[in-house]
Short mmCIF file of C-alpha atoms in Angstrom, two decimals:
data_model
loop_
_atom_site.label_atom_id
_atom_site.label_comp_id
_atom_site.label_asym_id
_atom_site.label_seq_id
_atom_site.Cartn_x
_atom_site.Cartn_y
_atom_site.Cartn_z
CA MET A 1165 -9.63 -0.25 31.38
CA SER A 1166 -6.82 -0.65 28.91
CA ASP A 1167 -4.18 -1.90 31.34
CA PHE A 1168 -1.48 -3.70 29.37
CA ARG A 1169 1.00 -4.25 32.17
CA GLY A 1170 2.79 -7.54 31.66
CA LYS A 1171 1.64 -7.80 28.04
CA LYS A 1172 3.99 -8.07 25.08
CA VAL A 1173 2.93 -6.65 21.72
CA PHE A 1174 4.45 -7.25 18.28
CA ILE A 1175 3.58 -4.86 15.43
CA GLU A 1176 4.23 -5.65 11.76
CA THR A 1177 4.11 -2.55 9.56
CA LEU A 1178 3.52 -2.94 5.83
CA GLY A 1179 3.22 -0.31 3.11
CA CYS A 1180 4.23 3.32 3.11
CA ALA A 1181 5.85 5.74 5.51
CA LYS A 1182 2.43 6.96 6.64
CA ASN A 1183 1.79 3.50 8.07
CA VAL A 1184 5.11 3.70 9.91
CA VAL A 1185 3.84 6.83 11.66
CA ASP A 1186 0.57 5.13 12.60
CA SER A 1187 2.36 2.10 14.05
CA GLU A 1188 4.67 4.30 16.11
CA ARG A 1189 1.63 6.07 17.58
CA VAL A 1190 -0.02 2.77 18.48
CA SER A 1191 3.25 1.56 20.03
CA TYR A 1192 3.49 4.70 22.15
CA LEU A 1193 -0.06 4.38 23.45
CA LEU A 1194 0.46 0.72 24.31
CA ALA A 1195 3.77 1.46 26.04
CA GLN A 1196 2.11 4.24 28.07
CA LYS A 1197 -0.42 1.70 29.26
CA GLY A 1198 2.28 -0.72 30.37
CA ALA A 1199 2.85 -2.93 27.34
CA THR A 1200 6.27 -4.06 26.15
CA ILE A 1201 6.88 -3.80 22.42
CA THR A 1202 8.71 -6.89 21.19
CA ASN A 1203 10.40 -7.77 17.91
CA THR A 1204 9.56 -11.47 18.32
CA PRO A 1205 6.00 -12.44 17.32
CA GLU A 1206 6.22 -15.86 18.98
CA GLU A 1207 6.63 -14.28 22.43
CA ALA A 1208 3.89 -11.68 21.98
CA ASP A 1209 0.50 -11.72 23.70
CA ILE A 1210 -0.86 -9.55 20.91
CA ILE A 1211 0.25 -9.58 17.26
CA MET A 1212 -0.80 -6.51 15.29
CA VAL A 1213 -0.55 -6.20 11.50
CA ASN A 1214 -0.72 -2.70 9.99
CA THR A 1215 -1.77 -3.49 6.43
CA CYS A 1216 -1.45 -1.86 3.01
CA GLY A 1217 -4.22 -2.00 0.43
CA PHE A 1218 -3.00 0.39 -2.23
CA ILE A 1219 -2.27 -1.96 -5.14
CA GLU A 1220 -2.72 -5.66 -5.79
CA ASP A 1221 0.84 -6.71 -4.87
CA ALA A 1222 0.59 -4.83 -1.56
CA LYS A 1223 -2.78 -6.43 -0.79
CA GLN A 1224 -1.40 -9.91 -1.45
CA GLU A 1225 1.60 -9.22 0.76
CA SER A 1226 -0.64 -8.04 3.59
CA ILE A 1227 -2.81 -11.15 3.34
CA GLU A 1228 0.26 -13.41 3.35
CA TYR A 1229 1.54 -11.74 6.50
CA ILE A 1230 -1.84 -12.03 8.23
CA LEU A 1231 -2.00 -15.73 7.37
CA SER A 1232 1.53 -16.34 8.61
CA TYR A 1233 0.77 -14.70 11.96
CA ALA A 1234 -2.54 -16.55 12.16
CA LYS A 1235 -0.52 -19.76 11.93
CA ILE A 1236 1.80 -18.61 14.72
CA LYS A 1237 -1.22 -17.74 16.86
CA GLU A 1238 -2.77 -21.16 16.20
CA GLU A 1239 0.43 -23.00 17.19
CA ILE A 1240 0.89 -20.99 20.39
CA ASN A 1241 -2.76 -21.22 21.45
CA ARG A 1242 -2.71 -24.96 20.86
CA LYS A 1243 -0.19 -25.22 23.69
CA ARG A 1244 -1.60 -22.41 25.84
CA PRO A 1245 -5.25 -21.70 24.92
CA ASN A 1246 -6.31 -18.08 24.35
CA VAL A 1247 -2.85 -16.70 25.09
CA GLN A 1248 -2.32 -14.80 21.85
CA LYS A 1249 -4.57 -12.35 19.99
CA LEU A 1250 -4.31 -11.31 16.32
CA VAL A 1251 -5.22 -7.72 15.46
CA VAL A 1252 -5.43 -6.33 11.91
CA PHE A 1253 -5.68 -2.63 11.07
CA GLY A 1254 -4.70 -0.17 8.34
CA CYS A 1255 -5.67 0.28 4.69
CA LEU A 1256 -6.53 -3.31 3.78
CA ALA A 1257 -8.65 -3.64 6.92
CA GLU A 1258 -10.46 -0.39 6.09
CA ARG A 1259 -11.22 -1.58 2.58
CA TYR A 1260 -11.95 -5.28 3.05
CA ARG A 1261 -13.00 -5.62 6.67
CA ASP A 1262 -15.89 -8.04 6.17
CA GLU A 1263 -14.02 -10.18 3.66
CA LEU A 1264 -11.00 -10.51 5.96
CA LEU A 1265 -13.14 -11.53 8.93
CA ARG A 1266 -14.98 -14.06 6.80
CA GLU A 1267 -11.89 -15.59 5.17
CA ILE A 1268 -9.51 -15.39 8.15
CA PRO A 1269 -11.51 -16.20 11.31
CA GLU A 1270 -8.30 -16.23 13.35
CA ILE A 1271 -8.47 -12.40 13.39
CA ASP A 1272 -9.60 -11.30 16.86
CA TYR A 1273 -9.99 -7.57 16.26
CA ILE A 1274 -10.02 -5.36 13.18
CA SER A 1275 -10.10 -1.61 12.59
CA GLY A 1276 -9.46 0.76 9.71
CA VAL A 1277 -7.14 3.69 9.19
CA ARG A 1278 -8.93 6.40 11.14
CA ASP A 1279 -9.97 4.66 14.34
CA TYR A 1280 -6.86 2.58 15.04
CA LEU A 1281 -5.87 4.69 18.07
CA MET A 1282 -9.22 3.88 19.69
CA MET A 1283 -8.49 0.24 18.96
CA VAL A 1284 -6.09 0.31 21.88
CA GLU A 1285 -9.04 1.04 24.17
CA MET A 1286 -11.00 -1.85 22.66
CA LEU A 1287 -8.09 -4.23 23.15
CA GLY A 1288 -8.05 -3.43 26.84
CA SER A 1289 -11.80 -3.79 27.31
CA ASP A 1290 -14.13 -6.75 27.62
CA SER A 1291 -15.66 -6.09 24.19
CA LYS A 1292 -17.02 -9.18 22.47
CA SER A 1293 -17.09 -7.48 19.09
CA LYS A 1294 -14.25 -8.00 16.64
CA ILE A 1295 -15.00 -4.72 14.89
CA LEU A 1296 -14.33 -1.18 15.98
CA ASP A 1297 -16.56 1.06 13.90
CA THR A 1298 -17.04 4.76 14.63
CA SER A 1299 -18.60 7.58 12.66
CA LEU A 1300 -16.46 9.39 10.11
CA GLU A 1301 -17.14 12.67 11.90
CA TYR A 1302 -15.81 11.31 15.18
CA ARG A 1303 -12.83 9.74 13.45
CA ASP A 1304 -11.89 13.09 11.92
CA ILE A 1305 -12.10 14.83 15.30
CA VAL A 1306 -9.81 12.18 16.76
CA PHE A 1307 -7.32 12.71 13.93
CA ALA A 1308 -7.31 16.48 14.39
CA GLU A 1309 -6.99 16.60 18.17
CA ARG A 1310 -5.18 13.45 19.30
CA ASP A 1311 -1.78 13.48 20.96
CA PHE A 1312 0.89 12.82 18.31
CA ARG A 1313 3.67 11.51 20.50
CA ARG A 1314 5.19 8.31 19.16
CA LEU A 1315 7.50 5.49 20.10
CA VAL A 1316 10.43 6.82 18.08
CA ASN A 1317 12.81 4.44 16.33
CA THR A 1318 16.04 5.73 17.84
CA ASP A 1319 18.08 3.45 15.56
CA LEU A 1320 17.48 6.01 12.80
CA PRO A 1321 18.32 9.73 12.63
CA TYR A 1322 15.23 10.55 10.57
CA ALA A 1323 11.48 10.34 11.12
CA TYR A 1324 8.39 10.77 8.99
CA VAL A 1325 5.79 13.36 9.98
CA LYS A 1326 2.28 12.99 8.57
CA ILE A 1327 1.01 16.52 8.04
CA SER A 1328 -2.42 15.62 6.67
CA GLU A 1329 -4.63 12.63 6.02
CA GLY A 1330 -6.72 11.83 2.96
CA CYS A 1331 -6.84 13.46 -0.47
CA ASN A 1332 -9.17 15.77 -2.40
CA HIS A 1333 -8.00 14.63 -5.84
CA THR A 1334 -9.94 11.99 -7.77
CA CYS A 1335 -7.27 10.27 -9.83
CA SER A 1336 -9.03 7.48 -11.69
CA PHE A 1337 -6.54 4.74 -10.65
CA CYS A 1338 -6.25 5.61 -6.96
CA ALA A 1339 -8.18 4.13 -4.04
CA ILE A 1340 -6.70 6.44 -1.40
CA PRO A 1341 -9.74 8.79 -1.18
CA ILE A 1342 -11.93 5.69 -0.81
CA ILE A 1343 -9.73 4.35 1.99
CA ARG A 1344 -8.65 7.51 3.80
CA GLY A 1345 -11.28 10.07 2.82
CA LYS A 1346 -10.95 13.76 2.02
CA GLN A 1347 -7.93 15.81 3.05
CA ARG A 1348 -7.73 16.71 6.73
CA SER A 1349 -4.72 18.79 7.72
CA ARG A 1350 -3.20 19.04 11.15
CA SER A 1351 -2.54 22.44 12.64
CA ILE A 1352 0.89 24.03 12.32
CA GLU A 1353 1.08 24.18 16.12
CA SER A 1354 0.47 20.44 16.53
CA LEU A 1355 3.13 19.69 13.91
CA GLU A 1356 5.60 21.96 15.70
CA ASP A 1357 4.91 20.05 18.91
CA GLU A 1358 5.50 16.71 17.20
CA VAL A 1359 8.75 17.84 15.57
CA LYS A 1360 10.02 19.19 18.92
CA PHE A 1361 9.19 15.82 20.47
CA LEU A 1362 11.09 14.00 17.71
CA VAL A 1363 14.12 16.29 18.03
CA ASP A 1364 14.15 15.67 21.78
CA ASN A 1365 14.39 11.97 20.93
CA GLY A 1366 17.47 12.42 18.74
CA ILE A 1367 15.88 12.88 15.30
CA LYS A 1368 17.88 15.11 12.93
CA GLU A 1369 15.91 14.86 9.68
CA ILE A 1370 12.15 15.44 9.35
CA ILE A 1371 10.43 13.97 6.29
CA LEU A 1372 7.01 15.49 5.65
CA VAL A 1373 4.50 13.07 4.14
CA SER A 1374 0.81 13.00 3.24
CA GLN A 1375 -1.28 12.04 0.24
CA ASP A 1376 -0.91 15.58 -1.17
CA THR A 1377 1.74 17.54 0.71
CA SER A 1378 1.56 20.56 -1.60
CA SER A 1379 -2.08 21.22 -0.62
CA TYR A 1380 -1.38 21.13 3.11
CA GLY A 1381 -3.63 23.44 5.10
CA ILE A 1382 -6.16 24.33 2.42
CA ASP A 1383 -8.97 22.56 4.31
CA LEU A 1384 -7.98 24.00 7.68
CA TYR A 1385 -6.89 27.53 6.80
CA GLY A 1386 -8.72 28.15 3.52
CA LYS A 1387 -5.47 28.29 1.55
CA PRO A 1388 -2.28 26.21 1.23
CA LYS A 1389 0.11 26.69 4.14
CA LEU A 1390 3.07 24.43 3.27
CA SER A 1391 5.44 27.38 2.88
CA GLU A 1392 4.55 28.77 6.29
CA LEU A 1393 4.88 25.31 7.81
CA LEU A 1394 8.38 24.96 6.36
CA TYR A 1395 9.44 28.32 7.77
CA ARG A 1396 8.03 27.51 11.19
CA LEU A 1397 9.59 24.04 11.39
CA SER A 1398 12.95 25.36 10.21
CA LYS A 1399 13.08 27.59 13.31
CA ILE A 1400 12.99 24.61 15.68
CA GLN A 1401 16.37 24.10 17.30
CA GLY A 1402 17.80 20.66 16.55
CA VAL A 1403 16.14 20.21 13.16
CA GLU A 1404 18.89 19.85 10.57
CA TRP A 1405 17.08 18.70 7.45
CA ILE A 1406 13.45 18.93 6.30
CA ARG A 1407 12.48 16.82 3.30
CA LEU A 1408 9.31 16.94 1.18
CA HIS A 1409 7.55 13.88 -0.21
CA TYR A 1410 4.44 13.57 -2.39
CA LEU A 1411 4.00 17.00 -3.96
CA TYR A 1412 1.06 16.93 -6.38
CA PRO A 1413 2.34 18.36 -9.71
CA THR A 1414 -0.49 20.81 -10.38
CA GLU A 1415 -0.34 22.18 -6.82
CA VAL A 1416 3.35 23.10 -6.60
CA SER A 1417 3.17 26.89 -6.23
CA ASP A 1418 5.85 29.52 -6.64
CA ASP A 1419 5.71 29.99 -2.85
CA ILE A 1420 6.59 26.35 -2.30
CA ILE A 1421 9.46 26.52 -4.77
CA GLU A 1422 10.75 29.70 -3.14
CA SER A 1423 10.61 28.07 0.30
CA ILE A 1424 12.65 25.09 -0.86
CA ALA A 1425 15.17 27.38 -2.52
CA SER A 1426 15.58 29.88 0.31
CA ILE A 1427 15.31 27.88 3.56
CA ASP A 1428 18.69 26.35 4.31
CA LYS A 1429 17.28 23.44 6.31
CA VAL A 1430 14.94 22.32 3.54
CA CYS A 1431 16.62 19.67 1.39
CA LYS A 1432 17.00 20.58 -2.25
CA TYR A 1433 14.95 17.53 -3.11
CA VAL A 1434 11.39 17.18 -4.35
CA ASP A 1435 9.26 14.09 -4.78
CA ILE A 1436 6.59 14.73 -7.44
CA PRO A 1437 4.64 11.75 -8.82
CA PHE A 1438 3.89 12.75 -12.42
CA GLN A 1439 2.53 9.24 -13.22
CA HIS A 1440 2.62 9.68 -17.02
CA ALA A 1441 3.55 12.05 -19.85
CA SER A 1442 0.99 11.25 -22.55
CA ASP A 1443 -1.73 13.90 -22.40
CA ARG A 1444 -4.29 11.30 -23.46
CA ILE A 1445 -3.36 8.96 -20.60
CA LEU A 1446 -3.10 11.83 -18.10
CA LYS A 1447 -6.66 12.80 -19.00
CA LEU A 1448 -7.85 9.22 -18.52
CA MET A 1449 -5.99 9.17 -15.20
CA ARG A 1450 -7.79 12.39 -14.19
CA ARG A 1451 -4.49 13.84 -13.10
CA GLY A 1452 -4.91 17.42 -14.26
CA GLY A 1453 -2.14 19.22 -16.09
CA SER A 1454 -0.34 18.18 -19.24
CA LYS A 1455 3.14 17.16 -20.32
CA GLU A 1456 3.91 20.78 -21.20
CA ASP A 1457 2.72 21.89 -17.74
CA TYR A 1458 5.03 19.33 -16.18
CA ILE A 1459 7.99 20.43 -18.26
CA ARG A 1460 7.39 24.06 -17.25
CA LEU A 1461 7.29 23.03 -13.58
CA ILE A 1462 10.50 21.01 -13.88
CA ASN A 1463 12.28 23.91 -15.59
CA LYS A 1464 11.05 26.31 -12.93
CA LEU A 1465 12.35 24.03 -10.17
CA ARG A 1466 15.75 23.67 -11.80
CA ASN A 1467 16.06 27.38 -12.55
CA ARG A 1468 15.24 28.45 -8.99
CA ILE A 1469 16.71 25.63 -6.86
CA ARG A 1470 20.38 24.98 -7.44
CA ASP A 1471 21.27 21.29 -7.97
CA VAL A 1472 17.73 20.21 -7.08
CA ALA A 1473 17.13 16.46 -7.05
CA ILE A 1474 13.77 15.52 -8.55
CA ARG A 1475 12.21 12.16 -7.80
CA SER A 1476 9.09 10.95 -9.60
CA THR A 1477 6.95 7.86 -10.05
CA PHE A 1478 5.17 6.58 -13.15
CA ILE A 1479 2.51 4.01 -13.94
CA VAL A 1480 2.83 1.80 -17.02
CA GLY A 1481 0.05 -0.31 -18.52
CA PHE A 1482 -2.85 1.98 -17.65
CA PRO A 1483 -6.02 0.89 -19.53
CA GLY A 1484 -5.74 1.99 -23.12
CA GLU A 1485 -2.01 2.76 -22.97
CA THR A 1486 -0.69 2.18 -26.48
CA LYS A 1487 2.88 1.68 -27.62
CA GLU A 1488 2.82 5.32 -28.76
CA ASP A 1489 1.72 6.48 -25.29
CA PHE A 1490 4.49 4.46 -23.68
CA ASP A 1491 7.08 5.75 -26.14
CA GLU A 1492 6.03 9.29 -25.26
CA LEU A 1493 6.51 8.52 -21.57
CA LYS A 1494 9.89 6.94 -22.29
CA GLU A 1495 10.98 9.97 -24.29
CA PHE A 1496 9.84 12.26 -21.47
CA VAL A 1497 11.92 10.36 -18.91
CA GLU A 1498 14.92 10.39 -21.23
CA ASP A 1499 14.63 14.13 -21.91
CA VAL A 1500 13.94 15.29 -18.33
CA LYS A 1501 16.63 13.12 -16.72
CA PHE A 1502 15.14 12.77 -13.25
CA THR A 1503 17.49 12.04 -10.40
CA TRP A 1504 15.36 9.15 -9.14
CA VAL A 1505 12.36 7.33 -10.60
CA GLY A 1506 10.01 4.62 -9.36
CA ILE A 1507 7.91 2.60 -11.81
CA PHE A 1508 4.65 0.75 -11.04
CA SER A 1509 2.59 -1.53 -13.22
CA TYR A 1510 -1.06 -0.50 -13.27
CA SER A 1511 -3.20 -2.27 -10.69
CA ASN A 1512 -6.95 -2.49 -11.38
CA GLU A 1513 -8.51 -1.38 -8.09
CA GLU A 1514 -12.15 -1.92 -7.13
CA ASN A 1515 -14.41 1.14 -6.80
CA THR A 1516 -11.99 3.45 -8.60
CA TYR A 1517 -13.12 5.21 -11.78
CA ALA A 1518 -10.58 3.28 -13.85
CA TYR A 1519 -12.00 -0.02 -12.60
CA SER A 1520 -14.84 0.41 -15.09
CA MET A 1521 -12.33 0.60 -17.94
CA VAL A 1522 -11.09 -2.48 -19.75
CA ASP A 1523 -7.71 -3.48 -18.27
CA ASN A 1524 -6.49 -4.32 -21.76
CA VAL A 1525 -2.70 -4.12 -21.42
CA PRO A 1526 -1.39 -7.67 -20.87
CA ARG A 1527 0.59 -8.34 -17.71
CA ALA A 1528 3.64 -9.33 -19.77
CA THR A 1529 3.49 -6.01 -21.63
CA LYS A 1530 3.26 -4.09 -18.36
CA THR A 1531 6.30 -5.94 -17.04
CA ARG A 1532 8.26 -5.36 -20.24
CA ARG A 1533 7.47 -1.63 -20.24
CA ARG A 1534 8.33 -1.31 -16.56
CA ASN A 1535 11.67 -3.04 -17.06
CA ALA A 1536 12.47 -0.88 -20.08
CA LEU A 1537 11.88 2.32 -18.11
CA LEU A 1538 13.87 1.09 -15.14
CA LYS A 1539 16.80 0.20 -17.40
CA LEU A 1540 16.65 3.62 -19.05
CA GLN A 1541 16.49 5.42 -15.71
CA GLN A 1542 19.37 3.43 -14.25
CA SER A 1543 21.81 4.91 -16.74
CA ILE A 1544 20.30 8.39 -16.25
CA THR A 1545 20.66 8.16 -12.48
CA GLN A 1546 24.23 6.94 -12.74
CA ASN A 1547 25.15 9.82 -15.04
CA ASN A 1548 23.52 12.29 -12.66
CA LEU A 1549 25.43 10.83 -9.73
CA LYS A 1550 28.74 10.90 -11.61
CA ARG A 1551 28.53 14.69 -11.64
CA MET A 1552 29.09 14.58 -7.89
CA VAL A 1553 32.38 12.68 -8.15
CA GLY A 1554 35.26 14.86 -7.03
CA LYS A 1555 32.97 17.15 -5.02
CA VAL A 1556 32.46 17.55 -1.29
CA LYS A 1557 28.91 17.01 -0.03
CA LYS A 1558 27.38 17.22 3.42
CA VAL A 1559 26.17 13.75 4.45
CA LEU A 1560 24.09 12.36 7.30
CA VAL A 1561 25.22 9.10 8.93
CA ASP A 1562 22.33 6.60 9.03
CA VAL A 1563 24.12 3.39 9.98
CA VAL A 1564 27.39 2.59 11.78
CA LEU A 1565 28.93 -0.54 10.25
CA ASP A 1566 32.20 -0.42 12.18
CA ASP A 1567 34.73 2.18 13.37
CA ASN A 1568 35.64 3.14 9.81
CA ASN A 1569 32.63 2.33 7.62
CA TYR A 1570 29.21 3.93 7.55
CA ILE A 1571 26.04 4.20 5.48
CA ALA A 1572 25.09 7.81 4.92
CA ARG A 1573 23.04 10.06 2.62
CA THR A 1574 23.30 13.44 0.97
CA GLU A 1575 20.32 15.79 0.94
CA TYR A 1576 19.67 14.41 -2.55
CA ASN A 1577 18.93 10.89 -1.23
CA SER A 1578 15.74 10.04 0.64
CA PRO A 1579 15.98 6.98 2.89
CA GLU A 1580 14.60 3.62 1.78
CA VAL A 1581 13.72 4.71 -1.78
CA ASP A 1582 16.96 6.21 -3.14
CA GLY A 1583 20.60 5.17 -3.17
CA SER A 1584 23.01 5.63 -0.26
CA VAL A 1585 26.52 6.90 0.40
CA HIS A 1586 29.11 4.32 1.48
CA LEU A 1587 31.32 6.44 3.72
CA VAL A 1588 34.82 5.71 5.00
CA SER A 1589 36.12 7.77 7.91
CA SER A 1590 39.35 7.65 9.90
CA LYS A 1591 37.48 9.46 12.66
CA LYS A 1592 34.91 7.50 14.64
CA LEU A 1593 31.38 8.70 13.86
CA LYS A 1594 27.98 7.98 15.31
CA LYS A 1595 24.49 7.73 13.92
CA GLY A 1596 23.06 11.18 13.25
CA ASP A 1597 26.40 12.89 12.66
CA PHE A 1598 26.72 15.32 9.76
CA VAL A 1599 30.11 15.34 8.05
CA ASP A 1600 31.62 16.46 4.76
CA GLY A 1601 32.20 13.60 2.36
CA PHE A 1602 34.47 13.69 -0.68
CA ILE A 1603 32.71 11.70 -3.41
CA VAL A 1604 35.10 9.14 -4.88
CA LYS A 1605 33.01 7.00 -7.25
CA VAL A 1606 29.58 5.73 -8.27
CA VAL A 1607 28.54 2.07 -8.17
CA GLY A 1608 24.98 1.31 -9.26
CA TYR A 1609 22.70 3.73 -7.45
CA ASP A 1610 25.19 4.37 -4.62
CA LEU A 1611 27.96 6.89 -4.01
CA TYR A 1612 31.27 6.06 -2.33
CA ALA A 1613 32.95 8.75 -0.27
CA ARG A 1614 35.55 9.49 2.40
CA THR A 1615 35.40 12.15 5.07
CA VAL A 1616 37.33 15.34 4.46
#
C-alpha cells in the first residue's frame, strides 16, 4: 500500500507559515514512498492544494486555486483519462468539506488539518471514498507522536517549526479554534529532534510558530515551557538564530522576556498581535487585557531587551468600531512606534462569536481606515530604520543575486513579512552566510548595506 514510485506530485501551499510546515511533511512522506515532487502542475499525477480558510480573502483565493487546478486536471484527463487526481486539504477543507465536494466535483480526495498525514495512506490505497475522516482523539495522537521530518526547502536558510497546534483562546473574530481545535503542544524532545534535522539540512534560522507561542507547553507540562524550549534549542550546534512569532499579549511572561534578552541566539524580535487599542473593542473581541496592559508590556520589553523590534497586527472595522475607537487605535500606533505592523480589515466568519454581531462598518470605511494606518506606519517604520544608518549589523544572506549583490536580513527582519537588506559585497557570499553589514541608507521598508 502507498507505493508512489513513478508518480509525480505537485503541492500548492496557501496561507500561513504553519501550512508551509504541513506541506513539507506531506512532501517528505510522499518522497519516502517513491514520489517525485514537481513544480509543474501540468506534469503531475497528483495535484494537492493546501488551503487557507482564516478570512474571506484567503478563502476566495483558495477556491480560485482549486478551480484553476480542476481545470488543468480536466484538460489533462480529456487527453489521458484518469491520469491526474486533485487533492484538497488544510483549513478550508476542514471547515467547508461538504460544500467543496458539492460545488467542485473535480476534487478526488479531501481531508482537514489534523489528518492530512494519513491522507497519504488513503491516496495509495484503493479507497472509493473521497473523504478521510478520523476521530479527533486519534488525530491528536497522530499530531503528538508522528515523525516530524520534512522535505526541507534548501533554497532558504530559515525554516518554520510548529511547536503546537490549536488555541485555547476564544477571540470573538477568530475561527482558528473551530478549525484546529484546542492547543496541543509537542514535546521539547521532539522539537529538538526536528531542529537537529533541519540544521543537518543546512538551516541556520529557526522560526517558532503556533497559534499561541507564548502558551507553549501548558497543556503538556501543566505550565508554560517556552523559556525552557528556547534554552534547549539554543544549545543545538548549528542553530544561529531563533525567532518568535505569534506571542499572545496577555501571556508574555517575565520568563519569556528574560529568555529573549539573555539568550544570544534568540533574535531581539517579538511578534505580538495586539489587534486593537480601544478597551471597548478589545472587550468585544474577547482579547483579554487593556490598552494600559499593552503599554506596560511594550515598555517592559523595551526596557529589558536592547533595540528590540516589535511587530504587531491590528484589525480595523470590527463590528461596532466607531471613528473614536479607530482614532484611539491610530493614536496608539503613533505613540508606540512599532517597528513593523500588519493591518487587516475585519472579516465576518461563520460560527465565531462575532458572527452574531451586526457587521455595520462599511467595506469602504474599513479600506479607508486600513490605508490610513498603513500610511501612518510607513513613516514610523522608515524613521525606525533610519536609526540604523551608519551602524554595523549582523545580517543573514537569504538570496544570491550575483557575485556582488545579495538579499539579506538583520535579526530585526522576519522573512516574507518585513523588509529586507540589499547587500553589496566585494567578497563572494553564499546563501546562509552571516556577515557584518554597514547600513548605508533606507528606501521604503528596506535597508541598503555593504559588507565591512
